PDB file of C-alpha atoms in Angstrom:
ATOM      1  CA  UNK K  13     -21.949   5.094  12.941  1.00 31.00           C
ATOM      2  CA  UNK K  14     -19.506   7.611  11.344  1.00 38.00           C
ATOM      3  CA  UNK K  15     -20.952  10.991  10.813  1.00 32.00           C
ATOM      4  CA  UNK K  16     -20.261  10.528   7.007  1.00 47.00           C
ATOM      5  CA  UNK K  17     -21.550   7.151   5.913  1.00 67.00           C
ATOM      6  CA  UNK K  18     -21.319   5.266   2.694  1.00 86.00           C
ATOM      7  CA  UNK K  19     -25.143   5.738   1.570  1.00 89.00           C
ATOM      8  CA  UNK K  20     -26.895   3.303  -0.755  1.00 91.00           C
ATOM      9  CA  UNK K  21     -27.212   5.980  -3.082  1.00 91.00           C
ATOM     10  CA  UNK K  22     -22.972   6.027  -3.496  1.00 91.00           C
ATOM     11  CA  UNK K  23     -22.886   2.618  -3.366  1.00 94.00           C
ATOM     12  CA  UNK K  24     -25.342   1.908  -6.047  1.00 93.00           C
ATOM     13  CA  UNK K  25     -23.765   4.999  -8.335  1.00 92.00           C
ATOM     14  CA  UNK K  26     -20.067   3.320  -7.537  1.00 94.00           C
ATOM     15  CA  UNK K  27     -21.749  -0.535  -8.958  1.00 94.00           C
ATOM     16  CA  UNK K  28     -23.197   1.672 -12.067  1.00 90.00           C
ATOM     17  CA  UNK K  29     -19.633   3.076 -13.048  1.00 92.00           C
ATOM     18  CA  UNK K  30     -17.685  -0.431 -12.760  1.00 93.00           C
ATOM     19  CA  UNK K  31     -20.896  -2.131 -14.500  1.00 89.00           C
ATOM     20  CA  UNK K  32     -20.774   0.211 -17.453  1.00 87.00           C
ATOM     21  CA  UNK K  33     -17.071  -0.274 -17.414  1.00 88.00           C
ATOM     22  CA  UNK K  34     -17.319  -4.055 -17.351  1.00 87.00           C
ATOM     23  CA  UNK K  35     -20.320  -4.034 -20.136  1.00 80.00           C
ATOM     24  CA  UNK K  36     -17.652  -2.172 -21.977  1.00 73.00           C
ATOM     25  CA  UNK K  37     -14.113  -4.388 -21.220  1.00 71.00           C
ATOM     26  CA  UNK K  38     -15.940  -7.540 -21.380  1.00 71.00           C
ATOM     27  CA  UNK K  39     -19.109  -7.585 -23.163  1.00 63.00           C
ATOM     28  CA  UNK K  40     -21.595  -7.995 -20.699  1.00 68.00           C
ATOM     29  CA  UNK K  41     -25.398  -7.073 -19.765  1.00 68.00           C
ATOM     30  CA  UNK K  42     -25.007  -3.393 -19.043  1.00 65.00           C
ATOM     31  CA  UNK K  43     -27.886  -3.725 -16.564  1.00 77.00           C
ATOM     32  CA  UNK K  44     -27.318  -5.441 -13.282  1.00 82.00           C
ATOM     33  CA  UNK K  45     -28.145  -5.893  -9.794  1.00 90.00           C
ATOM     34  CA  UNK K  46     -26.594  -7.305  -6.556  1.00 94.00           C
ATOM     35  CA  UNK K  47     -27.077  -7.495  -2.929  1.00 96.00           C
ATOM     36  CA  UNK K  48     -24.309  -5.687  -0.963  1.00 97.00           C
ATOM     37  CA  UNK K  49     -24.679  -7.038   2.812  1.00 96.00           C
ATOM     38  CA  UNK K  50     -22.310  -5.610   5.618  1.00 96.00           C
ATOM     39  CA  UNK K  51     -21.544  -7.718   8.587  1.00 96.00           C
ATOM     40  CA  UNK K  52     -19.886  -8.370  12.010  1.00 97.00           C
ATOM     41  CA  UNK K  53     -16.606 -11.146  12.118  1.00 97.00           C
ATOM     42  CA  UNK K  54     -19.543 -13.502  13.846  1.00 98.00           C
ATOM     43  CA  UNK K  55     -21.600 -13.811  11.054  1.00 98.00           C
ATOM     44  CA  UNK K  56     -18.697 -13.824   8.042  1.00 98.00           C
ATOM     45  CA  UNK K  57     -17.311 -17.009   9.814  1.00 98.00           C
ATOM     46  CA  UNK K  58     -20.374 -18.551   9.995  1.00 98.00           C
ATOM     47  CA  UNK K  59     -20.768 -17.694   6.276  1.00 98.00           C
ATOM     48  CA  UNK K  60     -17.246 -18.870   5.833  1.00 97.00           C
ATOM     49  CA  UNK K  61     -17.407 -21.803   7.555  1.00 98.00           C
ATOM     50  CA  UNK K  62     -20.378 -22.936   5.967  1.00 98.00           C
ATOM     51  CA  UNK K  63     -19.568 -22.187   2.307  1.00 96.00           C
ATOM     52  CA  UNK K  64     -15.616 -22.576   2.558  1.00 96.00           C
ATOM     53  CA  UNK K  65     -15.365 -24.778   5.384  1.00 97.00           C
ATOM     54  CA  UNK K  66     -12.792 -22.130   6.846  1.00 97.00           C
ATOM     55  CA  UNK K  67     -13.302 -21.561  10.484  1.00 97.00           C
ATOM     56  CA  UNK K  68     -12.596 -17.808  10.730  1.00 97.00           C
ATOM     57  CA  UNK K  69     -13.698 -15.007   9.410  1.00 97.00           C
ATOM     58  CA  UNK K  70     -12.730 -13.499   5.998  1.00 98.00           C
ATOM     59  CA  UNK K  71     -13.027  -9.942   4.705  1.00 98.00           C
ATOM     60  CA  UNK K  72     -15.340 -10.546   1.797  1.00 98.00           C
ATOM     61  CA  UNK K  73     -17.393 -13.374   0.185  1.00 98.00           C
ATOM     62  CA  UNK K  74     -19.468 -13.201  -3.198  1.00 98.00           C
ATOM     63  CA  UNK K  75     -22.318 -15.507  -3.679  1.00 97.00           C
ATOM     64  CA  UNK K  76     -22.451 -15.773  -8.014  1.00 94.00           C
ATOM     65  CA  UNK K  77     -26.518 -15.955  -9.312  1.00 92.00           C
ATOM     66  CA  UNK K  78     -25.109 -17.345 -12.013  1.00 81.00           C
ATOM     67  CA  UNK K  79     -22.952 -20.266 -13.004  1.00 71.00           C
ATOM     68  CA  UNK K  80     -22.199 -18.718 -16.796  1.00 63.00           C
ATOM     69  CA  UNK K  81     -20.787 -15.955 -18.143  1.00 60.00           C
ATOM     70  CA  UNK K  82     -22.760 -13.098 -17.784  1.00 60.00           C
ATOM     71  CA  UNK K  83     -25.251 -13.203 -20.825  1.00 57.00           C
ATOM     72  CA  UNK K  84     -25.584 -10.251 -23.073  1.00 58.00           C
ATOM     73  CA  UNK K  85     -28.772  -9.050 -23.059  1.00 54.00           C
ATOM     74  CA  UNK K  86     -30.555  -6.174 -25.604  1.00 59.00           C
ATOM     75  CA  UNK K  87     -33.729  -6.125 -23.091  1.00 59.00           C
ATOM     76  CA  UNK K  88     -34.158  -3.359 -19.927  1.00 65.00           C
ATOM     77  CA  UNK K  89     -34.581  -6.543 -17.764  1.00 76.00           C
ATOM     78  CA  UNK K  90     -31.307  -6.331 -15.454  1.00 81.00           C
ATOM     79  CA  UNK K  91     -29.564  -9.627 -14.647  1.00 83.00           C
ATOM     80  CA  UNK K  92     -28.888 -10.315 -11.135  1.00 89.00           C
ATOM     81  CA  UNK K  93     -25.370 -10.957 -10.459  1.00 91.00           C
ATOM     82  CA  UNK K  94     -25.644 -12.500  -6.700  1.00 95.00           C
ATOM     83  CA  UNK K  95     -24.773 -11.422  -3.391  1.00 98.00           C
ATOM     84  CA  UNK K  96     -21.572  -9.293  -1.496  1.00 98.00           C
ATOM     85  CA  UNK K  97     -21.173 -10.125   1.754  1.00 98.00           C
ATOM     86  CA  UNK K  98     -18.115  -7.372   3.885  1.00 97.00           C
ATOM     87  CA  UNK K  99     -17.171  -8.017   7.223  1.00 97.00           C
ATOM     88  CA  UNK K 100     -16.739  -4.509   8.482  1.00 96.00           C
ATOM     89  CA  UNK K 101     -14.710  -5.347  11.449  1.00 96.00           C
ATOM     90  CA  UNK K 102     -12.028  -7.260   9.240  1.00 97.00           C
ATOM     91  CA  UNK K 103     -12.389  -4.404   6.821  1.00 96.00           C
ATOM     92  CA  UNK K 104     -11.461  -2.082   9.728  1.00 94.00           C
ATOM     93  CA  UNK K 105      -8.277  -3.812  10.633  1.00 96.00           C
ATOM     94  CA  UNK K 106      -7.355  -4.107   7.018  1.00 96.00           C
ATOM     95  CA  UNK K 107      -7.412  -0.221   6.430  1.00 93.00           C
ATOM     96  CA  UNK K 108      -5.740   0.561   9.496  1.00 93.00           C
ATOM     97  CA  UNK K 109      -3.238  -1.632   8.636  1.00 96.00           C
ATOM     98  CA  UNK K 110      -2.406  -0.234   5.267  1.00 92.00           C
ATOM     99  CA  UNK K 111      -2.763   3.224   6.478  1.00 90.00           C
ATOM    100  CA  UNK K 112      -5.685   4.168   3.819  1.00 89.00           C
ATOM    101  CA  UNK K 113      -9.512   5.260   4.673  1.00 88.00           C
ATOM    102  CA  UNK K 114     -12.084   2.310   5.350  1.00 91.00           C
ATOM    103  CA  UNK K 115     -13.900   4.168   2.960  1.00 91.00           C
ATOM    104  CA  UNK K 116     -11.439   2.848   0.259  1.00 92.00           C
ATOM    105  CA  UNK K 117     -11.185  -0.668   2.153  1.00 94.00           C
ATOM    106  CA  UNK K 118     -14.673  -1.049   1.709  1.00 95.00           C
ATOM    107  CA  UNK K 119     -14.512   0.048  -1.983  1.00 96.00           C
ATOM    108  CA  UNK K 120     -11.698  -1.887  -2.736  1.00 96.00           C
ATOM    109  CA  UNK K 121     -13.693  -5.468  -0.925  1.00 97.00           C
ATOM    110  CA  UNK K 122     -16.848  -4.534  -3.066  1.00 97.00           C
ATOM    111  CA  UNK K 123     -14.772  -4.292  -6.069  1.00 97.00           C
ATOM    112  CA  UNK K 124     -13.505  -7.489  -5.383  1.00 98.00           C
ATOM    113  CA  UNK K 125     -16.581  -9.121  -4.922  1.00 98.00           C
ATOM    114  CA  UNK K 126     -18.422  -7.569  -7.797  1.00 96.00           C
ATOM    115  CA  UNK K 127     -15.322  -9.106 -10.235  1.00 95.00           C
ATOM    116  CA  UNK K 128     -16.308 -12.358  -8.403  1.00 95.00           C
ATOM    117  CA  UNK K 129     -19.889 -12.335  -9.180  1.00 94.00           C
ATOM    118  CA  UNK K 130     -18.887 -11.884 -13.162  1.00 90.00           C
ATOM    119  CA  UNK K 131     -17.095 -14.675 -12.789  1.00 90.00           C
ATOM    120  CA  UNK K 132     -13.196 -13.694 -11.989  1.00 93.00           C
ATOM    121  CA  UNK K 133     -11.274 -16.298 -10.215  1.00 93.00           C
ATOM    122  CA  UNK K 134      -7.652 -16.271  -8.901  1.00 94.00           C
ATOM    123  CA  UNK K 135      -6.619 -19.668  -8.662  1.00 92.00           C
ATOM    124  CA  UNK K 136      -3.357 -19.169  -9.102  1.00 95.00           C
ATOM    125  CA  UNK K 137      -0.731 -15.694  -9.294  1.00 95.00           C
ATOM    126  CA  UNK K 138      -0.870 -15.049 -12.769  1.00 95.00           C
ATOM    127  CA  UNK K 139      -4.966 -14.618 -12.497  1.00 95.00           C
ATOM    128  CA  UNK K 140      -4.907 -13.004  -8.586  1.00 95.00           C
ATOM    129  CA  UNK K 141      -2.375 -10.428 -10.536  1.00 96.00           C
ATOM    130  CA  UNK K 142      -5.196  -9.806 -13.361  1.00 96.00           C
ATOM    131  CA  UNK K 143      -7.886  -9.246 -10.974  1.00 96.00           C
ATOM    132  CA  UNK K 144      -5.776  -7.360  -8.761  1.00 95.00           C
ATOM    133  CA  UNK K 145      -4.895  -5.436 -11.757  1.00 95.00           C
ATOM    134  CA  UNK K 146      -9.241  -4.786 -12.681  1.00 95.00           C
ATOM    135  CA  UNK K 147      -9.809  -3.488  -8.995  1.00 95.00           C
ATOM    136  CA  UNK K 148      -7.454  -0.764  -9.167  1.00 94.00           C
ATOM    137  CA  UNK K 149      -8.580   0.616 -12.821  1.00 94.00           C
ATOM    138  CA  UNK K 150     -12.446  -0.035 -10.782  1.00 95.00           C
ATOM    139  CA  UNK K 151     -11.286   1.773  -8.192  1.00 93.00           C
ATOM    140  CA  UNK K 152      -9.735   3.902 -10.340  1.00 92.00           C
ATOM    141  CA  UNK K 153     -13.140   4.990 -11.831  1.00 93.00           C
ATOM    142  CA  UNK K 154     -14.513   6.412  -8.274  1.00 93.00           C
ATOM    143  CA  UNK K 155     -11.231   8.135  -6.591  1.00 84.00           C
ATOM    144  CA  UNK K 156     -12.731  11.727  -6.427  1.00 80.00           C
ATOM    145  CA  UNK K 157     -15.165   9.860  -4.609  1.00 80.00           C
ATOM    146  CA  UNK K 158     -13.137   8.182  -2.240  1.00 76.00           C
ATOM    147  CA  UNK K 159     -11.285  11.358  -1.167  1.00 68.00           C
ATOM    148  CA  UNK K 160     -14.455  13.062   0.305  1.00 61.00           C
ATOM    149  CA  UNK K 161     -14.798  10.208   2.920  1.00 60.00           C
ATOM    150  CA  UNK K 162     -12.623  10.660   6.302  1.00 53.00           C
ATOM    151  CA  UNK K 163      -9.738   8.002   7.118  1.00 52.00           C
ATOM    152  CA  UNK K 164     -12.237   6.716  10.360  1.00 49.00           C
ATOM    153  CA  UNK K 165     -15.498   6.510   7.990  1.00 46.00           C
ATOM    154  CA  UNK K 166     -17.912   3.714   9.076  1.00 43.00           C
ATOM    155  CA  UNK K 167     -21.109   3.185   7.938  1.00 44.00           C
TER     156      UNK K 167
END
């Protein structure tokens, strides 16, 4: 463990800024949950192997609640988007090899995840370009943030 972790508390304030900013680009329920789950290479090829039939393991997976758009709801109720799963590990590797913080690997994975689980898909370059695209203006959103974690944060 890094002596400056992540804590729920900044990841669940980092999900609240690119929710409101999604409610706002794309019309959706405001008022959401997820599951953000961090994990070893072991388990995320298990996981990835099991739900992608790819025998290694990947950097992130999202697991959709829903098989619709994300409805629009006037109630309080929050809609549960589904589950984030990061290997840390691969995350690791990934930062070091771009020369940025895992801090901002980590961001940059959940980001990705949480466009999955509202339904973003990049089947092909023009809509992996789009996505790409939504991360950065998500990551955007929390870059004071990001610059108060060390390069070598872990959890």
């Amino acid at each position: 463990m890094a002596a400056e972790p992540i804590g729920e508390d900044q990841w669940e304030r980092w999900f609240a800024i690119w929710a409101t900013q999604m409610a706002i680009d794309q019309s959706i329920a405001p008022c959401t949950e997820l599951t953000l789950k961090f994990t070893d290479d072991v388990e995320m090829t298990v996981l990835n192997r099991t739900y992608r039939q790819q025998d290694r393991p990947t950097d992130v997976l999202a697991f959709a609640a829903l098989e619709a758009d994300i409805p629009l709801i006037e109630d309080s109720e929050p809609v549960y988007l589904g589950d984030i799963v990061i290997a840390v590990p691969t995350a690791a590797r990934q930062a070091a090899d771009q020369n940025h913080a895992l801090a901002r690997e980590l961001a940059w994975l959940a980001s990705h995840g949480f466009l999955h689980l509202l339904g973003w898909d990049h089947p092909d370059e023009c809509q992996l370009q789009a996505m790409l695209s939504q991360q950065e203006t998500l990551l955007g959103l929390i870059t004071h943030d990001l610059d108060i974690f060390p390069p070598a944060v872990l959890l």
